[in-house]
CSV table of C-alpha atoms in Angstrom, one decimal:
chain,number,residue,atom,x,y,z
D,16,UNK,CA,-45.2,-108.8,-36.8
D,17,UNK,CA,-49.1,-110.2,-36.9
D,18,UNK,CA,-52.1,-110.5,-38.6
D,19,UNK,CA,-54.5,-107.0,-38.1
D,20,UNK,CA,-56.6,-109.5,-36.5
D,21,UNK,CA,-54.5,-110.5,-33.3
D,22,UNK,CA,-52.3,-107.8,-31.8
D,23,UNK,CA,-53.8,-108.4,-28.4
D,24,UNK,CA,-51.0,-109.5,-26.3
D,25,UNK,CA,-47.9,-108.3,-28.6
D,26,UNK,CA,-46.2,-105.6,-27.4
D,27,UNK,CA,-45.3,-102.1,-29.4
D,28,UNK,CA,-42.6,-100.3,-28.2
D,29,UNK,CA,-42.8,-99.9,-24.3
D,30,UNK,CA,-46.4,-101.0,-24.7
D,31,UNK,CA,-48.5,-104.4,-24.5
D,32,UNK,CA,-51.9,-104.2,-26.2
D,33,UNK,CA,-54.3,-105.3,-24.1
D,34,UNK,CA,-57.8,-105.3,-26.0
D,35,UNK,CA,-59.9,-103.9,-29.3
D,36,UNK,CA,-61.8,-100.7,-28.6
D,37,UNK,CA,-62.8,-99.5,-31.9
D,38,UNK,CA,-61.8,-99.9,-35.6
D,39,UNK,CA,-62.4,-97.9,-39.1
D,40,UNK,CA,-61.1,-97.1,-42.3
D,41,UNK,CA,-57.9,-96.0,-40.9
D,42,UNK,CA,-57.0,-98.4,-39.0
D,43,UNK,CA,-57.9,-99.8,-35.0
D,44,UNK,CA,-57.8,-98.1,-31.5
D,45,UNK,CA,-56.5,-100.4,-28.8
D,46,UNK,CA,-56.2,-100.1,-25.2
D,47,UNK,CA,-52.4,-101.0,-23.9
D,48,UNK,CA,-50.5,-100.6,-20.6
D,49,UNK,CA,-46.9,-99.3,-20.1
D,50,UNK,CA,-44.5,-102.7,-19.5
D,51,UNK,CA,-42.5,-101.0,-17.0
D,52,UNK,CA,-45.2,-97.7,-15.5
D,53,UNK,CA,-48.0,-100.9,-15.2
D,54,UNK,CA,-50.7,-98.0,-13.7
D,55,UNK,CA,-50.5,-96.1,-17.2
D,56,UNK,CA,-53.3,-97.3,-19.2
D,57,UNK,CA,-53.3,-95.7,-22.7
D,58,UNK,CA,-55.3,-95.9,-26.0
D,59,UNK,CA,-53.0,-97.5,-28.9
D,60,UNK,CA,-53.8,-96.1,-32.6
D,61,UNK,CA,-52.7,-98.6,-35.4
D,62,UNK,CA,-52.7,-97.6,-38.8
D,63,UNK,CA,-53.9,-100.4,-41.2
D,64,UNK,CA,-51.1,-101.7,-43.2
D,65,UNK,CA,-52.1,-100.7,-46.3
D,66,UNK,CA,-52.4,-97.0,-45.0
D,67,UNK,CA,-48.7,-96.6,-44.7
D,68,UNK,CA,-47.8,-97.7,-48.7
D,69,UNK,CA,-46.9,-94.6,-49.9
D,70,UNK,CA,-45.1,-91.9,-49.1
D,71,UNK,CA,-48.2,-89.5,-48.8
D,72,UNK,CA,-49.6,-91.7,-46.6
D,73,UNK,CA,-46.4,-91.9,-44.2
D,74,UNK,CA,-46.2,-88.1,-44.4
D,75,UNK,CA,-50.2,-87.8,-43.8
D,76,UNK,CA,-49.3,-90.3,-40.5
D,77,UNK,CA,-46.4,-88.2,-39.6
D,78,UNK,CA,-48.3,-84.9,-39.4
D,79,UNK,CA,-51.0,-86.0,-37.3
D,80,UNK,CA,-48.3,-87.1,-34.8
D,81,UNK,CA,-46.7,-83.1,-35.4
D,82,UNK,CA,-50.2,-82.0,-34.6
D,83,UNK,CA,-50.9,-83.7,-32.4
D,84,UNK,CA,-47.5,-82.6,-29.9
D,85,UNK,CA,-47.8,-79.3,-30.7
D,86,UNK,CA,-51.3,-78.6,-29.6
D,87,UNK,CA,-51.2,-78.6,-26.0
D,88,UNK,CA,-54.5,-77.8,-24.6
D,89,UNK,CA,-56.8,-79.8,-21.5
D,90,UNK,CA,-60.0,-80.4,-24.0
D,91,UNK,CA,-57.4,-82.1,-26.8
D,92,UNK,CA,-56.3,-85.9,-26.5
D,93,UNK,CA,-52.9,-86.0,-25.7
D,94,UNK,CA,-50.2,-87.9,-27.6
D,95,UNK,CA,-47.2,-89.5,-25.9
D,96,UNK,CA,-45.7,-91.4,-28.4
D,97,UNK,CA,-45.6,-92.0,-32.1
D,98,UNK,CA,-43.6,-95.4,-34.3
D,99,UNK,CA,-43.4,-97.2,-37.1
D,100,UNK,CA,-41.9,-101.1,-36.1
D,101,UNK,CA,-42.4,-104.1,-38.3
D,102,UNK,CA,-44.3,-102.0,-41.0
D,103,UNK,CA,-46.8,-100.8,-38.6
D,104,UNK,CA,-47.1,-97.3,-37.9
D,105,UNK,CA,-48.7,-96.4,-34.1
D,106,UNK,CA,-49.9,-93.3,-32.1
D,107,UNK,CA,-50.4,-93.6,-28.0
D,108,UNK,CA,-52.6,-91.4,-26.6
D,109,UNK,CA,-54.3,-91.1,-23.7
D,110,UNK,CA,-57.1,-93.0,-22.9
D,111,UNK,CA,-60.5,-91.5,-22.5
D,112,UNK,CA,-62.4,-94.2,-20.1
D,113,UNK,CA,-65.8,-92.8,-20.3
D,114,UNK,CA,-65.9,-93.1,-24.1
D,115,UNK,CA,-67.1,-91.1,-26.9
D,116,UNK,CA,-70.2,-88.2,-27.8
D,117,UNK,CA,-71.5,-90.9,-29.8
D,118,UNK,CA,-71.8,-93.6,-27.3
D,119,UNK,CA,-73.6,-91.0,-25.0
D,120,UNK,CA,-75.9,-89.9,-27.6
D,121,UNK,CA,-77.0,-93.7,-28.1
D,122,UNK,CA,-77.6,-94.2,-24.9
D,123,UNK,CA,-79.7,-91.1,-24.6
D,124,UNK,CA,-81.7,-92.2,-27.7
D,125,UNK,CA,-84.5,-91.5,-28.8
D,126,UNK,CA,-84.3,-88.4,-26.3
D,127,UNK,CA,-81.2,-85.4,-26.2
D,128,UNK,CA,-79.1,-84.5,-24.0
D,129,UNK,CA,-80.0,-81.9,-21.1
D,130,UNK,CA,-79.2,-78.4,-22.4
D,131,UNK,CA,-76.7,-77.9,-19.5
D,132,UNK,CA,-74.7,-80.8,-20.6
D,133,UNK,CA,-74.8,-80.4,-23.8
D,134,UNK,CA,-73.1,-76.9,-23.2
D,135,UNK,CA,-70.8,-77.9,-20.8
D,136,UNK,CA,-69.3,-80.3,-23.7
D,137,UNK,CA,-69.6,-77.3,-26.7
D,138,UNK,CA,-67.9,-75.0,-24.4
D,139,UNK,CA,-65.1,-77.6,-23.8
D,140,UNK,CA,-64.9,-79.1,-27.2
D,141,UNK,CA,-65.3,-74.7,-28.4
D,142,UNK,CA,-61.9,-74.1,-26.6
D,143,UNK,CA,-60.2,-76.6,-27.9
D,144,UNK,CA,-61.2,-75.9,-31.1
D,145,UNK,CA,-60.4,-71.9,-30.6
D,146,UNK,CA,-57.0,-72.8,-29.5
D,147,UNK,CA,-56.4,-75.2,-32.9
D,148,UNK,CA,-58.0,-72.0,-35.3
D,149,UNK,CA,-55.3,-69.6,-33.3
D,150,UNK,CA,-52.0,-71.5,-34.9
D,151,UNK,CA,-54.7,-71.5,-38.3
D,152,UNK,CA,-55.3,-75.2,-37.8
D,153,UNK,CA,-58.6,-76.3,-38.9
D,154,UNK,CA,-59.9,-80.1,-37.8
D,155,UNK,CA,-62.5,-80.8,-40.7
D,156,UNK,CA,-63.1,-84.0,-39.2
D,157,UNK,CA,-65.8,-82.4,-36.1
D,158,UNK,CA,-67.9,-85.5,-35.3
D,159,UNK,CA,-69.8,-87.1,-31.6
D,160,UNK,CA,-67.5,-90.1,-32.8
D,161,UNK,CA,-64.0,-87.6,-32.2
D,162,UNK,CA,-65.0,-86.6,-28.8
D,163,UNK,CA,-64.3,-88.3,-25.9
D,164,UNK,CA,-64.6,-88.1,-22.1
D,165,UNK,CA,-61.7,-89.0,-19.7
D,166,UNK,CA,-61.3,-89.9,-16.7
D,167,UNK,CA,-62.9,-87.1,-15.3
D,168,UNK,CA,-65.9,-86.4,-17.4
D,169,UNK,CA,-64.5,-83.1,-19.5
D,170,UNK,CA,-64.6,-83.7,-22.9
D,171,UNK,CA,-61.5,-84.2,-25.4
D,172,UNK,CA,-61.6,-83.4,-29.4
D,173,UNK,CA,-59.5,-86.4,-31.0
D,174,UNK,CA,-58.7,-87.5,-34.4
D,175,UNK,CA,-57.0,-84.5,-36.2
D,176,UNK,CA,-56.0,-87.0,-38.8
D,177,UNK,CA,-57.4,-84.5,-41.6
D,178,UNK,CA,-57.0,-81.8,-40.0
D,179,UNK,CA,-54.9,-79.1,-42.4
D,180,UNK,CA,-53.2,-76.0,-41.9
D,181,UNK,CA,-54.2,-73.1,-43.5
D,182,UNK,CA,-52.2,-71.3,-46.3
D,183,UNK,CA,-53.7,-67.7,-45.4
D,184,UNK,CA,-56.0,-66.7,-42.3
D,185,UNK,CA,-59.4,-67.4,-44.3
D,186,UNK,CA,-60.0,-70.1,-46.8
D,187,UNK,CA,-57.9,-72.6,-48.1
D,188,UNK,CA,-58.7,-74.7,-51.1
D,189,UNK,CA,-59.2,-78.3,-50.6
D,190,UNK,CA,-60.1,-81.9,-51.3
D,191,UNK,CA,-63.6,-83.0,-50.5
D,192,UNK,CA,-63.3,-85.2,-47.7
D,193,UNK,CA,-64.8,-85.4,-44.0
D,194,UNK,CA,-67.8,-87.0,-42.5
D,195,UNK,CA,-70.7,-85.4,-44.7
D,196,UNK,CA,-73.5,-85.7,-41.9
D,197,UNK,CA,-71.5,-82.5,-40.3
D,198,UNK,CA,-69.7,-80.9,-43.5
D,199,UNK,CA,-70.0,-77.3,-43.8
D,200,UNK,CA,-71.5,-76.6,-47.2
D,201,UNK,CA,-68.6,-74.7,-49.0
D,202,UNK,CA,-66.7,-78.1,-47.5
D,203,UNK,CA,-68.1,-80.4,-50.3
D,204,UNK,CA,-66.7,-77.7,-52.8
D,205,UNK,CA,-63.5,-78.1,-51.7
D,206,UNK,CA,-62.9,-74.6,-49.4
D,207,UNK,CA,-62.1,-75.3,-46.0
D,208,UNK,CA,-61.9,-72.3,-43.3
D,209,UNK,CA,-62.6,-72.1,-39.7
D,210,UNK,CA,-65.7,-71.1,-40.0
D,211,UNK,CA,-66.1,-74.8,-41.3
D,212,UNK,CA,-65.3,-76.2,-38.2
D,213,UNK,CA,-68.1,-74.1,-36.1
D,214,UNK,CA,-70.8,-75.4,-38.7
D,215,UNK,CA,-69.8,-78.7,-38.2
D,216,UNK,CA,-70.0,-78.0,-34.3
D,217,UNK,CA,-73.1,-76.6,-34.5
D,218,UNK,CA,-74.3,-79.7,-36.1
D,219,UNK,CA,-73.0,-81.3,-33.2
D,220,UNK,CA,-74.7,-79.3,-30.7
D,221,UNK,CA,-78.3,-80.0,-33.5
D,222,UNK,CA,-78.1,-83.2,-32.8
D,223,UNK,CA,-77.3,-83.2,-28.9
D,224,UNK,CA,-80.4,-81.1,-28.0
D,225,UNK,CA,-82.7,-82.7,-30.4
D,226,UNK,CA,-81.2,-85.9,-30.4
D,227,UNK,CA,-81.2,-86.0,-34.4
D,228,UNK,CA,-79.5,-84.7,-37.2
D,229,UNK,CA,-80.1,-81.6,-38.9
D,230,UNK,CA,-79.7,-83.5,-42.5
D,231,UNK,CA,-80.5,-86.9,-43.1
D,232,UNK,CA,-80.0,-88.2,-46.8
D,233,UNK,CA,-78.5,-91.5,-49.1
D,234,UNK,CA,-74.8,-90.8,-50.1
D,235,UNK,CA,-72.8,-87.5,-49.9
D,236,UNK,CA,-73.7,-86.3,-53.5
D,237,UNK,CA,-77.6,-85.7,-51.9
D,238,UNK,CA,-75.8,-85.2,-48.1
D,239,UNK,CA,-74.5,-82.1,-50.0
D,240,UNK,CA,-77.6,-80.5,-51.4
D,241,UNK,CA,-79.3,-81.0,-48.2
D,242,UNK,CA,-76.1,-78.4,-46.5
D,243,UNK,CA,-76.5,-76.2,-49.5
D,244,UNK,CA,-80.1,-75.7,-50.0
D,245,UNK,CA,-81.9,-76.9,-47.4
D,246,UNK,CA,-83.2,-75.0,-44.2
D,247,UNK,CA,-82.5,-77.4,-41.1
D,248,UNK,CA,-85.7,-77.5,-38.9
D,249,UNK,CA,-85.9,-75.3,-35.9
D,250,UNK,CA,-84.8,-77.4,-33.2
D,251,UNK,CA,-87.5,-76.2,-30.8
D,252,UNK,CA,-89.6,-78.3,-32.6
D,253,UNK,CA,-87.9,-81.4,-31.2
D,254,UNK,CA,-87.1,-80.1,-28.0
D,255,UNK,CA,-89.9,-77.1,-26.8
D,256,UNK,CA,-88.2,-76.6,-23.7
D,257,UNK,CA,-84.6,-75.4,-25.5
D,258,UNK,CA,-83.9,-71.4,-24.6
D,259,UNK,CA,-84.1,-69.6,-27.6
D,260,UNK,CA,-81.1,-67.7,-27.4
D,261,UNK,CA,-79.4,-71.6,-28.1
D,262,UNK,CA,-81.8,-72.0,-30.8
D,263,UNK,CA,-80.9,-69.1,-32.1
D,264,UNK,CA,-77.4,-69.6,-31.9
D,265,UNK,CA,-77.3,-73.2,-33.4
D,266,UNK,CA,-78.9,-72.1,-36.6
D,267,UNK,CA,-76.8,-69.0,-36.8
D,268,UNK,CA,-73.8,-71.3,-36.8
D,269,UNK,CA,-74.9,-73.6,-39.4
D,270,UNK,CA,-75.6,-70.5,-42.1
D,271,UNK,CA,-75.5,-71.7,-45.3
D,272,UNK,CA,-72.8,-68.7,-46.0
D,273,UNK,CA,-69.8,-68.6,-44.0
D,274,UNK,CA,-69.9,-64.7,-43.5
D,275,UNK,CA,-73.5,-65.0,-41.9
D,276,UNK,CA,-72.0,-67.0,-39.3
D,277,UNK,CA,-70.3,-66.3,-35.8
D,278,UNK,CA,-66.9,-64.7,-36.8
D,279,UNK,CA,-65.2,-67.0,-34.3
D,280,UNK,CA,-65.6,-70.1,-32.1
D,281,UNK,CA,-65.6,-68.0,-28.6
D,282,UNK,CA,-68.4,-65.9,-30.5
D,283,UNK,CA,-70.5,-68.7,-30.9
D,284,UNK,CA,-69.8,-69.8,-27.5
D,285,UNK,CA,-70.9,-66.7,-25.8
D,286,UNK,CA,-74.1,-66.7,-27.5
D,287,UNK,CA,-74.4,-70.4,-26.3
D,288,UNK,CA,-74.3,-68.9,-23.1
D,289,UNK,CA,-76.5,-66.2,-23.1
D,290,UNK,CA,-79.1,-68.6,-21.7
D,291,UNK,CA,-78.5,-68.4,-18.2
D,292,UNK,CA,-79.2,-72.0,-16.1
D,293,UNK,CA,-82.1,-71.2,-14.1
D,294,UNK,CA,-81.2,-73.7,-11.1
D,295,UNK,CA,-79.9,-72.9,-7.9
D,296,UNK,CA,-77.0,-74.7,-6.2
D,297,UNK,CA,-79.2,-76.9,-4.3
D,298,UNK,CA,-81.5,-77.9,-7.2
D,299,UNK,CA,-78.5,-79.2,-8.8
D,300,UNK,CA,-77.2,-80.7,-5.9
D,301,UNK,CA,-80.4,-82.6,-5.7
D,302,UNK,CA,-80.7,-83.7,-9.3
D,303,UNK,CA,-77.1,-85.1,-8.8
D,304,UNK,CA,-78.1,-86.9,-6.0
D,305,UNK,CA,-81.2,-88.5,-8.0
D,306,UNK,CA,-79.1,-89.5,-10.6
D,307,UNK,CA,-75.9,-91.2,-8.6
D,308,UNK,CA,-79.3,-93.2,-6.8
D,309,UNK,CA,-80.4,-94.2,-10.2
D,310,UNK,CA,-77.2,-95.0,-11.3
D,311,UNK,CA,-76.3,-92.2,-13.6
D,312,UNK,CA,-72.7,-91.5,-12.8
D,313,UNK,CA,-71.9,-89.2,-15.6
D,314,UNK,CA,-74.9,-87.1,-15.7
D,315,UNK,CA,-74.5,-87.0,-11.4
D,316,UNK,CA,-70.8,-86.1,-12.0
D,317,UNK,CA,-72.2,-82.4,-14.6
D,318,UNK,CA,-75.2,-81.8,-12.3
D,319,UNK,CA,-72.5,-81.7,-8.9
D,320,UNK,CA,-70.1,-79.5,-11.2
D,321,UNK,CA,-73.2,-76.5,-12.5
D,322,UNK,CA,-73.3,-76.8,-8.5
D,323,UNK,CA,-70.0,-76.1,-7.7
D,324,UNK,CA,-69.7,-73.3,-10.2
D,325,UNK,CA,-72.7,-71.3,-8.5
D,326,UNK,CA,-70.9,-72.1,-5.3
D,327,UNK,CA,-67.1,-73.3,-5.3
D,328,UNK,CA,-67.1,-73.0,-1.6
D,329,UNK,CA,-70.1,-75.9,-1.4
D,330,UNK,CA,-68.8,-78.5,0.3
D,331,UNK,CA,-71.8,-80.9,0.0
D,332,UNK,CA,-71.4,-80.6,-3.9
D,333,UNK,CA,-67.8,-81.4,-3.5
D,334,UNK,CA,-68.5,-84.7,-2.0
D,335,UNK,CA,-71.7,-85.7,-4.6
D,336,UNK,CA,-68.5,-85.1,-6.9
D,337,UNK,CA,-66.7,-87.8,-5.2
D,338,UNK,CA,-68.8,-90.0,-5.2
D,339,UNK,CA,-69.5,-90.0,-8.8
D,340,UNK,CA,-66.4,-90.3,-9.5
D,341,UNK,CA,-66.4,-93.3,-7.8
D,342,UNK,CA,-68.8,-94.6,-9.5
């Protein structure tokens, strides 16, 4: 069809690919438009040529697709189409316009996320996650890089490119492979469970309140003795003002056994929540108001929401909302 290089412009199935918004390993994520529906913006996920080669590869493609449709759930990215034309094999998903946990945490750095926030996008990103562990999927990819925003601020958990099924409800025996800054330790052994997932989630939720990682090493081999052995540092220390039921519940997620943590994702999440937000209505109406002023859209849009959920009758809430949206 064309070079890797210089797909913007050619058109994949009922889609024309518009421009580059990330690339990896596996291939390149594109944003496209609908030839015919021209208000339907999508993200387009190429796989690199080489990727599709062998027949473990194609099937490794197919599943995500298969995973992908079956797990219907708000807080996973949606797939509405999967192909293979010219040799090049393509998902298209929905596009997440406010981008990626990553790209938040960066432009946060070098200071974390507000605790409420950070929350809000466990508790979304938890569900999600519960709902994959019910039909005994487990990610194994959990990463601020696979979670996105859309168009409306909740977040989405993408990528389930690795993701396996399990053989039985507990452990299943696996190769090593997943992103090793948030790898459970039993992970670089090769077991995999869903227990797995909620350490590498509350490595997520390490980083967002600290704004660092819990483990920091040169290659996976010392990545992995770090998971193993090593005690991560009480986040308090980074962030004094973090409630200590979070705390708490952070470093009970990331035990280095899997049977000293949380039996279950919605068990982690309702310790999350044991902290209770301290703010009224109006204080968070204000703090959304200070941050649309100075710009800050997103973090206007969470502050408007905490406000609507202590009052969903508050109308003045409702139209910081709108605003921010907006914006």
């Amino acid at each position: 069809m064309t070079s890797e290089n210089n797909y913007i412009g050619k058109q994949l199935g009922n889609y024309r690919i518009l421009e580059e918004l990330a690339s990896g390993s596996f291939g390149r994520v594109y944003r496209g438009v609908h030839v015919f529906l021209t208000k339907r913006i999508v993200a387009i996920k190429l796989l690199h040529r080489t990727n599709l080669s062998s027949q473990e590869e194609r099937d490794s493609f197919l599943q995500e697709a298969q995973l992908l449709e079956m797990l219907k759930h708000p807080n996973i990215l949606p797939i509405y189409d999967v192909g293979i034309e010219d040799g090049i094999a393509y998902f298209v998903i929905e596009y997440a316009p406010l981008g990626s946990l990553r790209d938040r945490l960066q432009q946060e750095f070098p200071h974390c996320l507000p605790v409420d926030q950070a929350v809000t996008i466990l508790t979304q990103v938890g569900h999600a996650l519960s709902y994959a562990h019910q039909e005994n999927i487990v990610h194994r990819d959990l990463k601020p890089e696979n979670i996105l925003f859309n168009a409306k601020g909740d977040a989405l958990l993408a990528d389930f490119g690795i993701a396996v099924v399990l053989e039985t409800a507990k452990t299943s025996p696996m190769n090593m492979i997943g992103s090793p800054l948030y790898m459970a330790p039993e992970q670089f052994d090769g077991v995999i469970s869903k227990r797995s997932d909620q350490y590498a989630l509350a490595c997520i939720a390490y980083e967002m309140v600290t704004g660092r990682n819990p483990f920091l090493a040169a290659g996976a081999v010392a990545m992995a003795l770090k998971h193993k052995m090593e005690q991560p540092i009480a986040p308090s220390q980074f962030n004094p003002s973090l409630p200590v039921p979070i705390e708490r519940a952070i470093l009970k997620a990331m035990s280095k056994e899997r049977t000293d943590r949380y039996p279950d994702i919605p068990a982690f999440l309702a310790a999350l929540s044991m902290s209770p937000l301290q703010k009224t209505k109006d204080q968070w109406l204000d703090e959304g108001t200070q941050f649309y002023n100075s710009g800050r859209c997103q973090d206007a849009l969470v502050a408007y929401e905490r406000a609507i959920l202590l009052d969903p009758h508050f109308a003045d809430a409702y139209d910081g909302k709108g605003d921010a949206l907006c914006c």
